[in-house]
Amino acid sequence: MRTPLPERALTFMILRRGVILWLLVRLMLMLLALAVAGGLTTAIPLTLSPVTAIGIVVIVTALGLVESRRVNESALLSNLGISPLVRMLLALTPALLGEVVVVLLAAS
């Protein structure tokens, strides 16, 4: 059985929200690293440890699901027949792809 995706505009809205959340979480992490390091005395590495990267993906996914629930989007998607697994995957995708792109850019 194939699980349907939501309408294209709704899918892009969820993915765009995920990208924004991922960028904000990465920015907050870099600002935290700056505060702990005491300023720009050392270079902040672009890549993170795998545990931290997985943690960022989990945080962004949780924030995306909470935001979806906050605006009652989850009820709409449930009424449209979209499973909770698909909602979770839509919230997870931007953060996962963003972390992969950061690792690939840092490796080259």
GROMACS .gro file of N, CA and C in nm:
model
  324
    1MET      N    1   0.082  -0.117   0.000
    1MET     CA    2   0.000   0.000   0.000
    1MET      C    3   0.088   0.125   0.000
    2ARG      N    4   0.062   0.216  -0.088
    2ARG     CA    5   0.140   0.338  -0.101
    2ARG      C    6   0.081   0.445  -0.011
    3THR      N    7   0.166   0.509   0.069
    3THR     CA    8   0.120   0.617   0.154
    3THR      C    9   0.124   0.746   0.075
    4PRO      N   10   0.013   0.816   0.066
    4PRO     CA   11   0.010   0.938  -0.015
    4PRO      C   12   0.080   1.054   0.055
    5LEU      N   13   0.134   1.141  -0.027
    5LEU     CA   14   0.189   1.266   0.023
    5LEU      C   15   0.080   1.371   0.021
    6PRO      N   16   0.092   1.473   0.103
    6PRO     CA   17  -0.007   1.580   0.097
    6PRO      C   18   0.004   1.658  -0.033
    7GLU      N   19  -0.089   1.746  -0.054
    7GLU     CA   20  -0.086   1.833  -0.171
    7GLU      C   21   0.050   1.902  -0.182
    8ARG      N   22   0.093   1.928  -0.304
    8ARG     CA   23   0.228   1.981  -0.328
    8ARG      C   24   0.254   2.110  -0.251
    9ALA      N   25   0.159   2.203  -0.250
    9ALA     CA   26   0.179   2.330  -0.179
    9ALA      C   27   0.197   2.306  -0.029
   10LEU      N   28   0.120   2.215   0.027
   10LEU     CA   29   0.131   2.184   0.169
   10LEU      C   30   0.264   2.114   0.199
   11THR      N   31   0.305   2.026   0.109
   11THR     CA   32   0.434   1.958   0.127
   11THR      C   33   0.548   2.058   0.126
   12PHE      N   34   0.548   2.152   0.030
   12PHE     CA   35   0.654   2.252   0.024
   12PHE      C   36   0.652   2.343   0.146
   13MET      N   37   0.534   2.372   0.198
   13MET     CA   38   0.524   2.455   0.318
   13MET      C   39   0.589   2.383   0.437
   14ILE      N   40   0.563   2.254   0.451
   14ILE     CA   41   0.620   2.177   0.562
   14ILE      C   42   0.772   2.166   0.545
   15LEU      N   43   0.818   2.141   0.422
   15LEU     CA   44   0.961   2.131   0.399
   15LEU      C   45   1.031   2.265   0.420
   16ARG      N   46   0.969   2.375   0.377
   16ARG     CA   47   1.027   2.508   0.397
   16ARG      C   48   1.038   2.538   0.547
   17ARG      N   49   0.935   2.503   0.622
   17ARG     CA   50   0.940   2.522   0.767
   17ARG      C   51   1.054   2.440   0.827
   18GLY      N   52   1.075   2.318   0.777
   18GLY     CA   53   1.184   2.235   0.827
   18GLY      C   54   1.320   2.295   0.798
   19VAL      N   55   1.336   2.354   0.679
   19VAL     CA   56   1.463   2.418   0.645
   19VAL      C   57   1.489   2.537   0.737
   20ILE      N   58   1.386   2.617   0.762
   20ILE     CA   59   1.401   2.733   0.850
   20ILE      C   60   1.436   2.688   0.992
   21LEU      N   61   1.368   2.584   1.041
   21LEU     CA   62   1.399   2.533   1.174
   21LEU      C   63   1.541   2.480   1.181
   22TRP      N   64   1.585   2.410   1.078
   22TRP     CA   65   1.721   2.356   1.076
   22TRP      C   66   1.823   2.469   1.078
   23LEU      N   67   1.801   2.572   0.997
   23LEU     CA   68   1.893   2.685   0.994
   23LEU      C   69   1.898   2.755   1.130
   24LEU      N   70   1.783   2.772   1.194
   24LEU     CA   71   1.780   2.837   1.325
   24LEU      C   72   1.852   2.754   1.431
   25VAL      N   73   1.833   2.623   1.429
   25VAL     CA   74   1.899   2.536   1.528
   25VAL      C   75   2.050   2.538   1.505
   26ARG      N   76   2.094   2.533   1.378
   26ARG     CA   77   2.238   2.540   1.349
   26ARG      C   78   2.296   2.674   1.393
   27LEU      N   79   2.223   2.782   1.367
   27LEU     CA   80   2.270   2.915   1.405
   27LEU      C   81   2.281   2.926   1.557
   28MET      N   82   2.180   2.877   1.628
   28MET     CA   83   2.185   2.881   1.774
   28MET      C   84   2.300   2.798   1.828
   29LEU      N   85   2.329   2.685   1.765
   29LEU     CA   86   2.441   2.602   1.809
   29LEU      C   87   2.574   2.674   1.785
   30MET      N   88   2.586   2.744   1.671
   30MET     CA   89   2.710   2.817   1.644
   30MET      C   90   2.725   2.935   1.741
   31LEU      N   91   2.615   3.003   1.773
   31LEU     CA   92   2.623   3.112   1.870
   31LEU      C   93   2.658   3.061   2.008
   32LEU      N   94   2.607   2.945   2.042
   32LEU     CA   95   2.643   2.884   2.170
   32LEU      C   96   2.791   2.849   2.173
   33ALA      N   97   2.843   2.797   2.063
   33ALA     CA   98   2.985   2.764   2.056
   33ALA      C   99   3.070   2.891   2.066
   34LEU      N  100   3.024   3.000   2.006
   34LEU     CA  101   3.095   3.127   2.019
   34LEU      C  102   3.095   3.176   2.163
   35ALA      N  103   2.982   3.164   2.230
   35ALA     CA  104   2.973   3.210   2.368
   35ALA      C  105   3.062   3.127   2.460
   36VAL      N  106   3.066   2.997   2.436
   36VAL     CA  107   3.150   2.909   2.520
   36VAL      C  108   3.297   2.934   2.492
   37ALA      N  109   3.332   2.958   2.364
   37ALA     CA  110   3.471   2.979   2.328
   37ALA      C  111   3.520   3.117   2.368
   38GLY      N  112   3.429   3.207   2.402
   38GLY     CA  113   3.470   3.340   2.444
   38GLY      C  114   3.492   3.436   2.330
   39GLY      N  115   3.431   3.413   2.218
   39GLY     CA  116   3.444   3.504   2.104
   39GLY      C  117   3.503   3.434   1.984
   40LEU      N  118   3.556   3.515   1.893
   40LEU     CA  119   3.610   3.461   1.767
   40LEU      C  120   3.758   3.428   1.777
   41THR      N  121   3.803   3.377   1.891
   41THR     CA  122   3.945   3.346   1.907
   41THR      C  123   3.983   3.221   1.829
   42THR      N  124   3.891   3.129   1.815
   42THR     CA  125   3.918   3.007   1.739
   42THR      C  126   3.813   2.992   1.629
   43ALA      N  127   3.849   2.918   1.529
   43ALA     CA  128   3.755   2.893   1.419
   43ALA      C  129   3.652   2.790   1.463
   44ILE      N  130   3.528   2.817   1.431
   44ILE     CA  131   3.422   2.722   1.464
   44ILE      C  132   3.412   2.623   1.350
   45PRO      N  133   3.426   2.494   1.378
   45PRO     CA  134   3.417   2.397   1.269
   45PRO      C  135   3.275   2.390   1.212
   46LEU      N  136   3.270   2.374   1.080
   46LEU     CA  137   3.140   2.366   1.014
   46LEU      C  138   3.074   2.231   1.043
   47THR      N  139   3.153   2.125   1.044
   47THR     CA  140   3.097   1.993   1.069
   47THR      C  141   3.095   1.966   1.219
   48LEU      N  142   3.006   1.880   1.258
   48LEU     CA  143   2.990   1.843   1.398
   48LEU      C  144   3.012   1.694   1.413
   49SER      N  145   3.020   1.650   1.535
   49SER     CA  146   3.032   1.506   1.557
   49SER      C  147   2.902   1.439   1.513
   50PRO      N  148   2.909   1.311   1.478
   50PRO     CA  149   2.787   1.242   1.434
   50PRO      C  150   2.676   1.243   1.539
   51VAL      N  151   2.711   1.236   1.666
   51VAL     CA  152   2.610   1.237   1.771
   51VAL      C  153   2.539   1.372   1.775
   52THR      N  154   2.616   1.480   1.760
   52THR     CA  155   2.557   1.614   1.759
   52THR      C  156   2.469   1.634   1.636
   53ALA      N  157   2.515   1.586   1.522
   53ALA     CA  158   2.436   1.598   1.399
   53ALA      C  159   2.304   1.522   1.411
   54ILE      N  160   2.310   1.403   1.468
   54ILE     CA  161   2.186   1.325   1.489
   54ILE      C  162   2.096   1.398   1.588
   55GLY      N  163   2.156   1.457   1.691
   55GLY     CA  164   2.078   1.534   1.787
   55GLY      C  165   2.008   1.652   1.722
   56ILE      N  166   2.076   1.721   1.631
   56ILE     CA  167   2.014   1.833   1.559
   56ILE      C  168   1.897   1.784   1.476
   57VAL      N  169   1.915   1.671   1.408
   57VAL     CA  170   1.807   1.616   1.326
   57VAL      C  171   1.687   1.580   1.413
   58VAL      N  172   1.712   1.521   1.528
   58VAL     CA  173   1.603   1.484   1.619
   58VAL      C  174   1.532   1.608   1.672
   59ILE      N  175   1.610   1.710   1.710
   59ILE     CA  176   1.551   1.834   1.762
   59ILE      C  177   1.465   1.902   1.656
   60VAL      N  178   1.518   1.911   1.533
   60VAL     CA  179   1.442   1.976   1.426
   60VAL      C  180   1.316   1.897   1.393
   61THR      N  181   1.325   1.766   1.393
   61THR     CA  182   1.207   1.683   1.367
   61THR      C  183   1.102   1.704   1.476
   62ALA      N  184   1.146   1.705   1.601
   62ALA     CA  185   1.051   1.727   1.711
   62ALA      C  186   0.989   1.867   1.702
   63LEU      N  187   1.070   1.968   1.672
   63LEU     CA  188   1.016   2.103   1.658
   63LEU      C  189   0.917   2.113   1.543
   64GLY      N  190   0.946   2.045   1.433
   64GLY     CA  191   0.854   2.045   1.320
   64GLY      C  192   0.722   1.979   1.353
   65LEU      N  193   0.728   1.869   1.427
   65LEU     CA  194   0.604   1.801   1.467
   65LEU      C  195   0.524   1.884   1.568
   66VAL      N  196   0.595   1.950   1.660
   66VAL     CA  197   0.526   2.035   1.757
   66VAL      C  198   0.462   2.154   1.686
   67GLU      N  199   0.533   2.214   1.592
   67GLU     CA  200   0.477   2.328   1.519
   67GLU      C  201   0.357   2.284   1.435
   68SER      N  202   0.365   2.167   1.376
   68SER     CA  203   0.253   2.114   1.298
   68SER      C  204   0.132   2.093   1.388
   69ARG      N  205   0.156   2.046   1.506
   69ARG     CA  206   0.047   2.025   1.602
   69ARG      C  207  -0.010   2.158   1.652
   70ARG      N  208   0.080   2.256   1.670
   70ARG     CA  209   0.039   2.386   1.722
   70ARG      C  210  -0.058   2.457   1.628
   71VAL      N  211  -0.035   2.446   1.498
   71VAL     CA  212  -0.121   2.516   1.401
   71VAL      C  213  -0.233   2.424   1.350
   72ASN      N  214  -0.255   2.313   1.419
   72ASN     CA  215  -0.359   2.215   1.384
   72ASN      C  216  -0.342   2.158   1.244
   73GLU      N  217  -0.221   2.158   1.196
   73GLU     CA  218  -0.192   2.099   1.066
   73GLU      C  219  -0.199   1.948   1.073
   74SER      N  220  -0.166   1.891   1.188
   74SER     CA  221  -0.169   1.746   1.200
   74SER      C  222  -0.312   1.694   1.186
   75ALA      N  223  -0.409   1.768   1.238
   75ALA     CA  224  -0.549   1.727   1.222
   75ALA      C  225  -0.590   1.733   1.076
   76LEU      N  226  -0.549   1.838   1.006
   76LEU     CA  227  -0.579   1.849   0.864
   76LEU      C  228  -0.518   1.734   0.785
   77LEU      N  229  -0.391   1.705   0.812
   77LEU     CA  230  -0.324   1.596   0.739
   77LEU      C  231  -0.386   1.461   0.772
   78SER      N  232  -0.427   1.443   0.896
   78SER     CA  233  -0.495   1.318   0.932
   78SER      C  234  -0.627   1.304   0.858
   79ASN      N  235  -0.700   1.414   0.846
   79ASN     CA  236  -0.826   1.411   0.772
   79ASN      C  237  -0.804   1.385   0.623
   80LEU      N  238  -0.688   1.424   0.574
   80LEU     CA  239  -0.655   1.399   0.433
   80LEU      C  240  -0.598   1.259   0.410
   81GLY      N  241  -0.583   1.182   0.518
   81GLY     CA  242  -0.535   1.045   0.506
   81GLY      C  243  -0.384   1.032   0.509
   82ILE      N  244  -0.315   1.135   0.557
   82ILE     CA  245  -0.169   1.131   0.566
   82ILE      C  246  -0.132   1.073   0.702
   83SER      N  247  -0.052   0.970   0.699
   83SER     CA  248  -0.018   0.901   0.823
   83SER      C  249   0.081   0.982   0.907
   84PRO      N  250   0.088   0.954   1.037
   84PRO     CA  251   0.187   1.021   1.123
   84PRO      C  252   0.330   0.993   1.079
   85LEU      N  253   0.355   0.875   1.022
   85LEU     CA  254   0.490   0.843   0.974
   85LEU      C  255   0.531   0.938   0.861
   86VAL      N  256   0.441   0.966   0.770
   86VAL     CA  257   0.472   1.058   0.659
   86VAL      C  258   0.494   1.198   0.714
   87ARG      N  259   0.415   1.239   0.812
   87ARG     CA  260   0.435   1.370   0.874
   87ARG      C  261   0.572   1.379   0.939
   88MET      N  262   0.613   1.272   1.006
   88MET     CA  263   0.744   1.270   1.069
   88MET      C  264   0.855   1.275   0.964
   89LEU      N  265   0.839   1.200   0.856
   89LEU     CA  266   0.940   1.201   0.750
   89LEU      C  267   0.951   1.336   0.682
   90LEU      N  268   0.839   1.404   0.666
   90LEU     CA  269   0.843   1.538   0.608
   90LEU      C  270   0.913   1.636   0.701
   91ALA      N  271   0.900   1.620   0.830
   91ALA     CA  272   0.968   1.708   0.926
   91ALA      C  273   1.116   1.672   0.935
   92LEU      N  274   1.151   1.547   0.912
   92LEU     CA  275   1.288   1.499   0.924
   92LEU      C  276   1.374   1.530   0.802
   93THR      N  277   1.315   1.530   0.684
   93THR     CA  278   1.389   1.539   0.559
   93THR      C  279   1.479   1.662   0.547
   94PRO      N  280   1.431   1.784   0.572
   94PRO     CA  281   1.521   1.899   0.553
   94PRO      C  282   1.644   1.896   0.643
   95ALA      N  283   1.627   1.857   0.768
   95ALA     CA  284   1.740   1.854   0.861
   95ALA      C  285   1.840   1.746   0.819
   96LEU      N  286   1.790   1.631   0.781
   96LEU     CA  287   1.879   1.523   0.741
   96LEU      C  288   1.957   1.560   0.615
   97LEU      N  289   1.888   1.615   0.517
   97LEU     CA  290   1.956   1.657   0.394
   97LEU      C  291   2.052   1.772   0.421
   98GLY      N  292   2.014   1.864   0.508
   98GLY     CA  293   2.103   1.976   0.542
   98GLY      C  294   2.231   1.928   0.606
   99GLU      N  295   2.222   1.834   0.698
   99GLU     CA  296   2.343   1.782   0.763
   99GLU      C  297   2.431   1.706   0.663
  100VAL      N  298   2.369   1.633   0.573
  100VAL     CA  299   2.448   1.561   0.471
  100VAL      C  300   2.518   1.660   0.380
  101VAL      N  301   2.451   1.767   0.340
  101VAL     CA  302   2.512   1.868   0.253
  101VAL      C  303   2.628   1.936   0.326
  102VAL      N  304   2.612   1.967   0.454
  102VAL     CA  305   2.720   2.029   0.530
  102VAL      C  306   2.842   1.939   0.536
  103VAL      N  307   2.821   1.810   0.560
  103VAL     CA  308   2.932   1.716   0.564
  103VAL      C  309   2.999   1.705   0.428
  104LEU      N  310   2.922   1.699   0.322
  104LEU     CA  311   2.979   1.689   0.188
  104LEU      C  312   3.056   1.815   0.149
  105LEU      N  313   3.005   1.931   0.185
  105LEU     CA  314   3.075   2.056   0.154
  105LEU      C  315   3.203   2.069   0.234
  106ALA      N  316   3.201   2.024   0.358
  106ALA     CA  317   3.320   2.032   0.442
  106ALA      C  318   3.426   1.932   0.397
  107ALA      N  319   3.385   1.822   0.337
  107ALA     CA  320   3.480   1.720   0.293
  107ALA      C  321   3.552   1.761   0.165
  108SER      N  322   3.490   1.848   0.087
  108SER     CA  323   3.554   1.886  -0.041
  108SER      C  324   3.639   2.008  -0.029
   0.00000   0.00000   0.00000
